[in-house]
PDB file of C-alpha atoms in Angstrom:
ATOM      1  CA  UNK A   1     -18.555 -11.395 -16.780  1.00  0.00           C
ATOM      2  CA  UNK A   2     -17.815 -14.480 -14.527  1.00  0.00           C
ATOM      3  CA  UNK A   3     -20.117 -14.990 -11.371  1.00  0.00           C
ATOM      4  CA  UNK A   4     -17.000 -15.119  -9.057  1.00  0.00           C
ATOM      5  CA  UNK A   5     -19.012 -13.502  -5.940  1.00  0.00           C
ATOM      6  CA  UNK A   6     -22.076 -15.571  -5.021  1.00  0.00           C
ATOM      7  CA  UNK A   7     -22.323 -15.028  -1.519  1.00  0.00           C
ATOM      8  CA  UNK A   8     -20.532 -11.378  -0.966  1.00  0.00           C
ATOM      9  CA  UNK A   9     -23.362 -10.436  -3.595  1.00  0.00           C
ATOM     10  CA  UNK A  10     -26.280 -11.445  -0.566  1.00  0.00           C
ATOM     11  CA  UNK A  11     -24.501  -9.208   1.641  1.00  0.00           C
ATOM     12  CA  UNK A  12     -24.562  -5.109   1.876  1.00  0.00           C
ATOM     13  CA  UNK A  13     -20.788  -4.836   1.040  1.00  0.00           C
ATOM     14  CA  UNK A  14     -18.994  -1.561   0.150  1.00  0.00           C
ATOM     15  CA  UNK A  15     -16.853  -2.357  -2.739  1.00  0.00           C
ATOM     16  CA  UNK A  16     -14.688   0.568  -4.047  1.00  0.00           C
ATOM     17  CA  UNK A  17     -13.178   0.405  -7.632  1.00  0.00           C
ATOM     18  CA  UNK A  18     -10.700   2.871  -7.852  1.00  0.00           C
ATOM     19  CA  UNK A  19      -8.278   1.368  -4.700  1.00  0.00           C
ATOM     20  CA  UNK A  20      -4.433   0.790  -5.416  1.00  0.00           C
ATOM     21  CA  UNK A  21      -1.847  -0.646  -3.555  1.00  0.00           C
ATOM     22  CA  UNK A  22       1.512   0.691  -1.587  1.00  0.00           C
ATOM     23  CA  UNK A  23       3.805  -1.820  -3.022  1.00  0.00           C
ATOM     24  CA  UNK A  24       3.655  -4.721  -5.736  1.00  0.00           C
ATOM     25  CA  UNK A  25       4.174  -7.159  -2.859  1.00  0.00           C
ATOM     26  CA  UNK A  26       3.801  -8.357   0.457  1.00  0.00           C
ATOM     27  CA  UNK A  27       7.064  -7.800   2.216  1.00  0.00           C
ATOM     28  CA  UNK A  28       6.424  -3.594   0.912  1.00  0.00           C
ATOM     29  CA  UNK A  29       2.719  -3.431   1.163  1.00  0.00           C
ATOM     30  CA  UNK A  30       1.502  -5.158   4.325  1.00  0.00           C
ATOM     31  CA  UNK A  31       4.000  -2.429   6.564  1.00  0.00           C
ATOM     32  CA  UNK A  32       3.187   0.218   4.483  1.00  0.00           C
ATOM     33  CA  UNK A  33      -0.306  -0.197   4.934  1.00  0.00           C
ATOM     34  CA  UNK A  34      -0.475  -0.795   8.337  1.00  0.00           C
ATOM     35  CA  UNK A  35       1.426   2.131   8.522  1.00  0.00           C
ATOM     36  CA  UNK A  36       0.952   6.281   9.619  1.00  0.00           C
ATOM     37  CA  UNK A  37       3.387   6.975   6.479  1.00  0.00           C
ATOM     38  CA  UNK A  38       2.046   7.425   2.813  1.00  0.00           C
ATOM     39  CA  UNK A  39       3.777   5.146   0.010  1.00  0.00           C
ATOM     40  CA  UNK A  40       5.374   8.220  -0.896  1.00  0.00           C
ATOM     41  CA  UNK A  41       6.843   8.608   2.682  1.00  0.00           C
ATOM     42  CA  UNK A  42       7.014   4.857   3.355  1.00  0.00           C
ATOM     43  CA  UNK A  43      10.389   3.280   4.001  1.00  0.00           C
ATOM     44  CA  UNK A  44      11.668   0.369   5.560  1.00  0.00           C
ATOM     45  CA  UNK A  45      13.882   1.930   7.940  1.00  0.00           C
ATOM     46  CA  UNK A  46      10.944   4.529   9.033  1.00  0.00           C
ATOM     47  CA  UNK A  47       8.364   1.557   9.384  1.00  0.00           C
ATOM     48  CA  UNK A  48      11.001  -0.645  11.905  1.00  0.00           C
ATOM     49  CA  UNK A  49      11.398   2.952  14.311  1.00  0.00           C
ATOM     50  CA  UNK A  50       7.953   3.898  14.353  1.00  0.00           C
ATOM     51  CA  UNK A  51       4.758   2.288  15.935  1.00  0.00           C
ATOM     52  CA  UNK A  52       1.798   1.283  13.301  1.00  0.00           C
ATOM     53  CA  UNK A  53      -1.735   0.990  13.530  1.00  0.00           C
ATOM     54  CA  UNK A  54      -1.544  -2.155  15.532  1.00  0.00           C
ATOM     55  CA  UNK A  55       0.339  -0.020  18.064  1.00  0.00           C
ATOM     56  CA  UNK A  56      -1.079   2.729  18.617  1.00  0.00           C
ATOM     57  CA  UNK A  57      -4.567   0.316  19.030  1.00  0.00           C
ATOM     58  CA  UNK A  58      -3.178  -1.988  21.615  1.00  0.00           C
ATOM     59  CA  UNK A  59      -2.058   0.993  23.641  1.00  0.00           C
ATOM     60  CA  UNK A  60      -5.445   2.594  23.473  1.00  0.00           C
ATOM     61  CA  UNK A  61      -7.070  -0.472  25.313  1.00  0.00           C
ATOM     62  CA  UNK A  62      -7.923  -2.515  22.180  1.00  0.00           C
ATOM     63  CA  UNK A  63      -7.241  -6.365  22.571  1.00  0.00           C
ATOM     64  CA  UNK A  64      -5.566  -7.217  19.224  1.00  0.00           C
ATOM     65  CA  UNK A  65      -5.197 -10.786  16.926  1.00  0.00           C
ATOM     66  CA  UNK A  66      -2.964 -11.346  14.118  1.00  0.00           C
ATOM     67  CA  UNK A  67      -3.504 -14.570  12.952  1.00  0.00           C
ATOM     68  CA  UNK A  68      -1.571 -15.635   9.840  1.00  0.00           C
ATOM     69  CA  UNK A  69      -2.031 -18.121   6.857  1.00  0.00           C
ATOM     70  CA  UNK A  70       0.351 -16.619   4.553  1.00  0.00           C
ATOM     71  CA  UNK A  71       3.881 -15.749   4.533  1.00  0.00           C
ATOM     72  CA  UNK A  72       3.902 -13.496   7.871  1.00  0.00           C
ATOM     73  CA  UNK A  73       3.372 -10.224   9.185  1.00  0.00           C
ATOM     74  CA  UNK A  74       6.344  -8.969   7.761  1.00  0.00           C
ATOM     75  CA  UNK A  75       6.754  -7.460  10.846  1.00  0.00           C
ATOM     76  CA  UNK A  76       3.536  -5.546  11.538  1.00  0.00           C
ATOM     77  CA  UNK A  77       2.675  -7.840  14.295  1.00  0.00           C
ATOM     78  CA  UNK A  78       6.086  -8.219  16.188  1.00  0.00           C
ATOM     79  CA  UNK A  79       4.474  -5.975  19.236  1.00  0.00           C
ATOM     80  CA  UNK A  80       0.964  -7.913  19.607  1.00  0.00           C
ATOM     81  CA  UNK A  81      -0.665 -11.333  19.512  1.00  0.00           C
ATOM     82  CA  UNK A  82       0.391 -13.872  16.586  1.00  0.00           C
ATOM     83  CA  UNK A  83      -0.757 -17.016  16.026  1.00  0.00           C
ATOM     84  CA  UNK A  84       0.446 -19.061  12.450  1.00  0.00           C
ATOM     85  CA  UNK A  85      -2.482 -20.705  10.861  1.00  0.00           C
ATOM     86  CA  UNK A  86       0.105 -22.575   7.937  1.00  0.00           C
ATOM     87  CA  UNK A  87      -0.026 -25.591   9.639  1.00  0.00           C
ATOM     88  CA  UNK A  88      -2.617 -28.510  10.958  1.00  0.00           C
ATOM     89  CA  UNK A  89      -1.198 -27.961  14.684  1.00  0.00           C
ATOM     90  CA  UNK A  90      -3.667 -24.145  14.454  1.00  0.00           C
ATOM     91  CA  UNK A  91      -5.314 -24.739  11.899  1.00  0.00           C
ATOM     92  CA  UNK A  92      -8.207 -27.523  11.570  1.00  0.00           C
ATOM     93  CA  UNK A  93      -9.103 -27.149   7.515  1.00  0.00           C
ATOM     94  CA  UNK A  94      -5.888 -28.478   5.529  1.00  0.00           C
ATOM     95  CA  UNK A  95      -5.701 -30.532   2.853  1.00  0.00           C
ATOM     96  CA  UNK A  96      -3.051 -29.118  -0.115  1.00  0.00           C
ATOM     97  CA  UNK A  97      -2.177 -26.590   2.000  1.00  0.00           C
ATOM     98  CA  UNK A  98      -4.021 -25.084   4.923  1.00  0.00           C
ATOM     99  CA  UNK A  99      -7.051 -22.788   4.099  1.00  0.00           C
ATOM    100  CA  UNK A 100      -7.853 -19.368   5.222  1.00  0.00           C
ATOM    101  CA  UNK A 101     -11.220 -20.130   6.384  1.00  0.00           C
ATOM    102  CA  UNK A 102      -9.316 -22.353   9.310  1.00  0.00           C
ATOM    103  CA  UNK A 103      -8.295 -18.895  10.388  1.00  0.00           C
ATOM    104  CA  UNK A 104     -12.142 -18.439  11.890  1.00  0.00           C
ATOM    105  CA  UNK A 105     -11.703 -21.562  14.224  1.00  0.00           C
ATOM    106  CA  UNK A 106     -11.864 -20.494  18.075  1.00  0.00           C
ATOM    107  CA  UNK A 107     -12.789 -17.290  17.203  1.00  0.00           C
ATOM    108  CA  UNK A 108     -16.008 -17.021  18.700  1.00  0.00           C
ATOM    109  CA  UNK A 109     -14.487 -18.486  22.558  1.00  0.00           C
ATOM    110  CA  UNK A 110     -11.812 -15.842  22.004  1.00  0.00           C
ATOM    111  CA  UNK A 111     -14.294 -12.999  21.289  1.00  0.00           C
ATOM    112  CA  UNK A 112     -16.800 -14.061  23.973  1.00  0.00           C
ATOM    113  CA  UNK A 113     -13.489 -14.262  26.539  1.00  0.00           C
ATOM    114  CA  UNK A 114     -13.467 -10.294  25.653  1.00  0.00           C
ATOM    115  CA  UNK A 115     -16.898  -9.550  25.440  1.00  0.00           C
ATOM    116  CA  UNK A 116     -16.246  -6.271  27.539  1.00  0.00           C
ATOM    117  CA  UNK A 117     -13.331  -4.974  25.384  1.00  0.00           C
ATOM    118  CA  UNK A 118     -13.326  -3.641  21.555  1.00  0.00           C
ATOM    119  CA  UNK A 119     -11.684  -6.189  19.690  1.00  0.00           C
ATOM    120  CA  UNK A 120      -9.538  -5.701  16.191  1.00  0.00           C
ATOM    121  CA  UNK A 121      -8.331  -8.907  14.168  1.00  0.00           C
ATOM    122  CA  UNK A 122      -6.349  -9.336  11.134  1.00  0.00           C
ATOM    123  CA  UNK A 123      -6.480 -12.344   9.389  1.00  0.00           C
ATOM    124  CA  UNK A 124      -4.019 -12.728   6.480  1.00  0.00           C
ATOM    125  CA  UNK A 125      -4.948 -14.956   4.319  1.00  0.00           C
ATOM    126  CA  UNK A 126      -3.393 -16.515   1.391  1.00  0.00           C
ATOM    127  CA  UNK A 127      -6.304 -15.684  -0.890  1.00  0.00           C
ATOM    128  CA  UNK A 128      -4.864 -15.526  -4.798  1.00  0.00           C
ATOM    129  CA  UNK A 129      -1.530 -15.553  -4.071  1.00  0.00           C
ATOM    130  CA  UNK A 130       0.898 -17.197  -6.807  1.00  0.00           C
ATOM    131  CA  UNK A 131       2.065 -18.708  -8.869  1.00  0.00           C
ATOM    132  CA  UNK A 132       0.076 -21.761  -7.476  1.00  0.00           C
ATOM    133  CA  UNK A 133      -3.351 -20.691  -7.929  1.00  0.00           C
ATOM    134  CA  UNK A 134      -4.667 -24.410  -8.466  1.00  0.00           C
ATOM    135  CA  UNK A 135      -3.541 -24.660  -5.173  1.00  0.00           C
ATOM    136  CA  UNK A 136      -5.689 -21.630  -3.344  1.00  0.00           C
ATOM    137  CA  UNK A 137      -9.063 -23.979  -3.308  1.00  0.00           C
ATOM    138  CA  UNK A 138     -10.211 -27.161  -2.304  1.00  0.00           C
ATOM    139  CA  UNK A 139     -11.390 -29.224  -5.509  1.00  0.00           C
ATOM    140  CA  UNK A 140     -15.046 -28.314  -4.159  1.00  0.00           C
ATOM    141  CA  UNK A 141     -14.427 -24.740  -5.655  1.00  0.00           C
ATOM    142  CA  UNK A 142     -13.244 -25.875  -9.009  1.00  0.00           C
ATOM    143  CA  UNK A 143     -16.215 -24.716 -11.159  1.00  0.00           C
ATOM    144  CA  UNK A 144     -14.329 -22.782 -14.095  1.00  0.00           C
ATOM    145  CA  UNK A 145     -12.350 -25.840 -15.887  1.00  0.00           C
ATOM    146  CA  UNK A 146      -9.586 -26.780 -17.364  1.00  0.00           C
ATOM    147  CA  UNK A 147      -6.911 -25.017 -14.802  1.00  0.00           C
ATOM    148  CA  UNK A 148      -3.433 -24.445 -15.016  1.00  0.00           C
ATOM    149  CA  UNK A 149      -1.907 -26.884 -12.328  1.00  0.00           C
ATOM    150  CA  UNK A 150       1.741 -25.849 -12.114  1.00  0.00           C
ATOM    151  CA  UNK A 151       3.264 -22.923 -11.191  1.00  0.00           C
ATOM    152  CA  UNK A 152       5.058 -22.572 -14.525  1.00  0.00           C
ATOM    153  CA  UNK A 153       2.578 -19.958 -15.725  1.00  0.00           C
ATOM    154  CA  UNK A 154       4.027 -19.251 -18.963  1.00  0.00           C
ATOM    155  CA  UNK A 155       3.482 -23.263 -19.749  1.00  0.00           C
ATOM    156  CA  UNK A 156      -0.593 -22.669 -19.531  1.00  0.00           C
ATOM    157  CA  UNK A 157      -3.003 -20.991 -21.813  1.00  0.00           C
ATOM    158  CA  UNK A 158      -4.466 -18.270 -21.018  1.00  0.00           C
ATOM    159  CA  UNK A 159      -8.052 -19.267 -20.299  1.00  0.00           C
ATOM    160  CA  UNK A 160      -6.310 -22.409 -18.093  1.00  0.00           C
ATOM    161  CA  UNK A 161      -4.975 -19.602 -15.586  1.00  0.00           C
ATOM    162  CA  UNK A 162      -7.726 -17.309 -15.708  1.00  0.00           C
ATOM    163  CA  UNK A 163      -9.946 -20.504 -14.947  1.00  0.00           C
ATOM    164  CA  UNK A 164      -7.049 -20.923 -11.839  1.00  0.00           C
ATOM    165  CA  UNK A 165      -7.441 -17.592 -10.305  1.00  0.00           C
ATOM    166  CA  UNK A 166     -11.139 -17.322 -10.749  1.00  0.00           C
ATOM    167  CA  UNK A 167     -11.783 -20.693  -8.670  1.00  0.00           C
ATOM    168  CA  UNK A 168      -9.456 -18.753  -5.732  1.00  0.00           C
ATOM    169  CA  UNK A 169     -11.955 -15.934  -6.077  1.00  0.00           C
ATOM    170  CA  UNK A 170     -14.541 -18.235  -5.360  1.00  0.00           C
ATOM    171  CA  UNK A 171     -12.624 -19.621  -2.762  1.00  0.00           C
ATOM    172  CA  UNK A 172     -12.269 -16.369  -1.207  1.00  0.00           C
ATOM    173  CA  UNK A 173     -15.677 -15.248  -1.658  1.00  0.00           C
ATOM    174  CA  UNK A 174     -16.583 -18.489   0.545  1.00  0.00           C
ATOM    175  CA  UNK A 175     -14.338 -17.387   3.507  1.00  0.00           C
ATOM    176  CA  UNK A 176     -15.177 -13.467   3.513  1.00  0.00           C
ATOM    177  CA  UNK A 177     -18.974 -14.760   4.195  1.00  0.00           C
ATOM    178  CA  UNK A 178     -17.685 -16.725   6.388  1.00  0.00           C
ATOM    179  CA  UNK A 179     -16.047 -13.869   8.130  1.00  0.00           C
ATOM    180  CA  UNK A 180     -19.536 -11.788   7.872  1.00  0.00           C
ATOM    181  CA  UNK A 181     -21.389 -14.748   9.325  1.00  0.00           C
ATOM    182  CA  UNK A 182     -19.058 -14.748  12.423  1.00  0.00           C
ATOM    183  CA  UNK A 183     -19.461 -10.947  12.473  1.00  0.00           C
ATOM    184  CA  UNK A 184     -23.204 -11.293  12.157  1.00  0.00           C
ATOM    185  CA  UNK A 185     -23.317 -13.963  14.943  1.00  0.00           C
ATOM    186  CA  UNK A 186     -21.816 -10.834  16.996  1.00  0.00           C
ATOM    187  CA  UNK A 187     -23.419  -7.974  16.260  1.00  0.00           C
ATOM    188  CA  UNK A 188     -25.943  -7.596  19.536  1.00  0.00           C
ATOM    189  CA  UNK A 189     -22.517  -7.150  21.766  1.00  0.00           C
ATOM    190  CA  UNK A 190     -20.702  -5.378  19.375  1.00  0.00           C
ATOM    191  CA  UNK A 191     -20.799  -3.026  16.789  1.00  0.00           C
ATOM    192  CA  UNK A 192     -19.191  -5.468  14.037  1.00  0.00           C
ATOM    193  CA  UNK A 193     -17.096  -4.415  10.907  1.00  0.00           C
ATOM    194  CA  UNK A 194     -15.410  -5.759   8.168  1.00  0.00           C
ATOM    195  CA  UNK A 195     -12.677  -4.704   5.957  1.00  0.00           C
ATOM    196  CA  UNK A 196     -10.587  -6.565   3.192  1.00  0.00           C
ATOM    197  CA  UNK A 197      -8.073  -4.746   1.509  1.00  0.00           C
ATOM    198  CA  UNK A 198      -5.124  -6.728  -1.189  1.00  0.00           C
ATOM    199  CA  UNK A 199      -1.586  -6.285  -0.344  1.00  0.00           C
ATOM    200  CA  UNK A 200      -0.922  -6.232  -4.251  1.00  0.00           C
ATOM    201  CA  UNK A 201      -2.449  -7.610  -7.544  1.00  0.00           C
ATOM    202  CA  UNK A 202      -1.304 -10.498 -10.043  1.00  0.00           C
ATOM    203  CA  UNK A 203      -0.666  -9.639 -13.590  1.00  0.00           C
ATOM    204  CA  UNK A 204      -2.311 -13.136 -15.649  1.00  0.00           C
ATOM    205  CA  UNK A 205      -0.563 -12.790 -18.819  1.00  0.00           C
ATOM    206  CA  UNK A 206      -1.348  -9.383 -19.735  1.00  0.00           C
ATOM    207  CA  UNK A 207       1.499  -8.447 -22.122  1.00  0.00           C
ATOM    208  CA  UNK A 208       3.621 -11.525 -21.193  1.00  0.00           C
ATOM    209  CA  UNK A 209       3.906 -10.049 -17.547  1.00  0.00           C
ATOM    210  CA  UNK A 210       2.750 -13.034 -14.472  1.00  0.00           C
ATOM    211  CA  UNK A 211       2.518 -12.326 -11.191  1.00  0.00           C
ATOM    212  CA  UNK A 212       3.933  -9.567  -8.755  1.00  0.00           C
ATOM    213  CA  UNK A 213       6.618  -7.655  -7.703  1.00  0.00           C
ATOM    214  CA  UNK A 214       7.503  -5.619 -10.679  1.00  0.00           C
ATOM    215  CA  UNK A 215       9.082  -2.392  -9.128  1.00  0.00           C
ATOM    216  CA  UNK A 216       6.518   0.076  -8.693  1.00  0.00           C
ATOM    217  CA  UNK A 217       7.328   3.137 -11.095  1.00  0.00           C
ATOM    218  CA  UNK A 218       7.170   0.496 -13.773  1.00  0.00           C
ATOM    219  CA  UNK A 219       4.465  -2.023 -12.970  1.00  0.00           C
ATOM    220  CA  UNK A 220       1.628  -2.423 -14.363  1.00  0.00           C
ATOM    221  CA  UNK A 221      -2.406  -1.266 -13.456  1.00  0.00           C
ATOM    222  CA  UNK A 222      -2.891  -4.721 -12.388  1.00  0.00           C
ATOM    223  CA  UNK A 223      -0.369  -4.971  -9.831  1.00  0.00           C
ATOM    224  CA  UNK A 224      -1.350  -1.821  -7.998  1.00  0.00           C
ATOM    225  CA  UNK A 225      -5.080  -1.879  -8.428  1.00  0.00           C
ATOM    226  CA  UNK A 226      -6.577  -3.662  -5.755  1.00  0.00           C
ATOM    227  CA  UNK A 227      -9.697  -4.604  -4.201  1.00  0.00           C
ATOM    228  CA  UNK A 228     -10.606  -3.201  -1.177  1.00  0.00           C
ATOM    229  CA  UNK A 229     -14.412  -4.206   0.978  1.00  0.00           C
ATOM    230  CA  UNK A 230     -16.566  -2.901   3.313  1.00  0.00           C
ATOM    231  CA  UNK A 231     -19.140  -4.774   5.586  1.00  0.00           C
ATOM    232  CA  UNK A 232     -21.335  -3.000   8.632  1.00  0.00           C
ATOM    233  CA  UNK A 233     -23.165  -4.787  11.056  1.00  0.00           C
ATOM    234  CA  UNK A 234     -26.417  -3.463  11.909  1.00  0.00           C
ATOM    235  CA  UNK A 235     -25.822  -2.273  15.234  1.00  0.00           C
ATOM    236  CA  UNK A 236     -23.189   0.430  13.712  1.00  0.00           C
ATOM    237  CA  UNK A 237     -24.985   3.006  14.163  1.00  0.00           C
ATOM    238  CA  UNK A 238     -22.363   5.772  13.721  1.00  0.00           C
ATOM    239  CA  UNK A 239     -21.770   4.265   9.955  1.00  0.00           C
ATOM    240  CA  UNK A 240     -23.642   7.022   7.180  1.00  0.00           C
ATOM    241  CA  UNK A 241     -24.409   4.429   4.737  1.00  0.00           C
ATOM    242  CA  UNK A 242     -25.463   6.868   2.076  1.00  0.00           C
ATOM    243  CA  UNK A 243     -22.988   9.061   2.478  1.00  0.00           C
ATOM    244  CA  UNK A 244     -20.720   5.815   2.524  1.00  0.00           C
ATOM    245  CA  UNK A 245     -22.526   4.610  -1.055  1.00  0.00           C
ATOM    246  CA  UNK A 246     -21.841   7.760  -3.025  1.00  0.00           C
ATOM    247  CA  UNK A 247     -17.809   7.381  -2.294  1.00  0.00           C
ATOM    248  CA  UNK A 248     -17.475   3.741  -4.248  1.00  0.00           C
ATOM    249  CA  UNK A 249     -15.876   5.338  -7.309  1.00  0.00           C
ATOM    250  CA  UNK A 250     -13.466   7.739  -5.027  1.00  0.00           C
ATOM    251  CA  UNK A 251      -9.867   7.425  -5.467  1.00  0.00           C
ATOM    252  CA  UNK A 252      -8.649   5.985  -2.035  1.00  0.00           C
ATOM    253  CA  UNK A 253      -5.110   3.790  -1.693  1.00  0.00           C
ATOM    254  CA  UNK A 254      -3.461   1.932   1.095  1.00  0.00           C
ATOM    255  CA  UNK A 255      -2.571   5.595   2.856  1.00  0.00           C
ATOM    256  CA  UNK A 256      -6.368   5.301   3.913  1.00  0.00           C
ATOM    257  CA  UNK A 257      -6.058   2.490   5.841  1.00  0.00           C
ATOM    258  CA  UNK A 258      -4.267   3.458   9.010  1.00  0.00           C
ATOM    259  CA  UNK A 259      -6.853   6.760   9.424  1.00  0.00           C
ATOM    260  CA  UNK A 260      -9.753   4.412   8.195  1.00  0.00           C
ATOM    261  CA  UNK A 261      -9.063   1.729  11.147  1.00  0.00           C
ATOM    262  CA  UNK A 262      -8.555   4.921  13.929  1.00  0.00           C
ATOM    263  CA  UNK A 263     -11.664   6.647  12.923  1.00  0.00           C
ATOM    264  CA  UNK A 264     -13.954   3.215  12.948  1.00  0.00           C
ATOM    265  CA  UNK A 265     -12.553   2.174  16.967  1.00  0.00           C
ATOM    266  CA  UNK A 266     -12.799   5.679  17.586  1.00  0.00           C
ATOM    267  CA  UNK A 267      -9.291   5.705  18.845  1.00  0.00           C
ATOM    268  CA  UNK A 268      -8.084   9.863  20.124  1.00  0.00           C
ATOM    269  CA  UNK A 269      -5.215  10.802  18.600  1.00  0.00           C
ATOM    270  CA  UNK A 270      -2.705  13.618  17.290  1.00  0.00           C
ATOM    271  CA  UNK A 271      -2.064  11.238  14.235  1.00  0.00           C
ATOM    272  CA  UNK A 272      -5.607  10.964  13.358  1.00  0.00           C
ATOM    273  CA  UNK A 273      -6.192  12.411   9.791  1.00  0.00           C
ATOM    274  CA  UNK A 274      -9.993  12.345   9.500  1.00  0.00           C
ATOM    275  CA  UNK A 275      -9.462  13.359   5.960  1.00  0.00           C
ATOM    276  CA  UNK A 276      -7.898  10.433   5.197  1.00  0.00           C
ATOM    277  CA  UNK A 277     -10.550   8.623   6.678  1.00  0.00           C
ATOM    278  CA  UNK A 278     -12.876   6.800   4.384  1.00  0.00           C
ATOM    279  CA  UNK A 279     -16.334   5.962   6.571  1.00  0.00           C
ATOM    280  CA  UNK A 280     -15.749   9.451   8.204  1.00  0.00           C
ATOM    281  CA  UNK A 281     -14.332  12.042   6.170  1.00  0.00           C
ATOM    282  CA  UNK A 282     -16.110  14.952   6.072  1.00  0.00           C
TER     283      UNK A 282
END
């Protein structure tokens, strides 16, 4: 197995392996997720009439960021702050393309502007998205050699796009510990968490299949099954760590999401499923 986690593997991070997706791409899964209905529940229509986590958040009191450096919000964020980070004018670390990491610039003056209110951010970030995965690093991060540099998958060999996707890892690695280190740099004014969740997978080659967006009844494991983090500052004191630990190999989706985020801000409400909730589930 390839050492694509250096730095997450310093931190205490929650990873859980059995997490799966809403939708096989961004424009189904970023609503749904964000959203009170389950993927079997979930509809476009329903999403556009009803408020999502975001919502239901901002109206409790919490000051909420969306900042964006992939497609969009696919409208998840049409009701609170949004700032693009796909070009040089937000974001300061571009070359290619502009890198999620820029996301993280200004952060800190924007968090100590707020330092009396509980604060929830979303940063979307490109991560592994492709077909361009040569593209999802700076050249610093290309350590697994030769890569497939086009987005004409089918062109490359196998081990040239699994070299590809692993450098993004890396890449993405770098910019969650970034994240923690921001978080960490916070964590005497606030009780600091992280999560990362994947919108979708990428199918590599795996019987002749690339990418996403196969409809869902018929796509395959890799397209659904998704990695999903944890992080906990120290100061969370509510968090059961061991009780936490012994729910890695649980079967959780995207449904948890929505109840997750409620139960961590401690937001009262009639939607509240503490079920559904991973940290707090009984």
């Amino acid at each position: 197995l390839r050492e694509t986690n250096p730095l997450l593997k310093k931190e205490k991070i929650y990873s859980f392996k059995d997490f799966w997706s809403c939708g096989t791409s961004t424009a189904v899964s970023v609503p749904c997720m964000f959203s009170i209905y389950d993927r079997n529940h979930y509809s476009d229509a329903k999403v556009q009439s009803t408020e999502n986590v975001l919502d239901v958040l901002q109206r409790n009191g919490v000051e909420i960021l969306w900042r964006d450096n992939n497609s969009d919000s696919k409208g998840v964020a049409l009701r609170v702050p949004y700032e693009s980070f796909k070009s040089a004018d937000n974001n300061p670390v571009c070359d290619i393309e502009c890198r999620d990491v820029g996301m993280l610039s200004g952060l800190q003056d924007y968090i100590d502007s707020r330092a009396e209110k509980e604060i929830f951010i979303v940063l979307h970030a490109m991560g592994n998205h492709g077909p361009a995965y040569y593209k999802r690093y700076p050249k610093a991060f290309e350590k697994f050699t030769p890569v497939c540099a086009t987005n004409q998958l089918e062109t490359c060999s196998q081990e040239e796009i699994d070299n590809a996707y692993d450098n993004a890892i890396l890449y993405t690695d770098y910019f969650l510990s970034e994240v923690i280190a921001l978080l960490k740099q916070n964590s005497d004014s606030f009780e600091t968490a992280m999560i990362y969740i994947s919108d979708h997978g990428e199918s590599l080659g795996e019987g002749g299949l690339y990418l996403h967006g196969i409809p869902y009844v018929i796509s395959p494991e890799s397209q659904r099954h998704v990695p999903a983090l944890m992080w906990f500052g120290d100061s969370y004191d509510e968090i059961d760590r061991e009780r936490l630990a012994t729910r890695l190999d649980r079967h959780y989706s995207h449904d948890n999401l929505f109840h997750t985020i409620l139960g961590l801000l401690e937001i009262e409400t009639s939607v509240y499923q503490k079920e559904l909730d991973i940290v707090f589930a009984p």
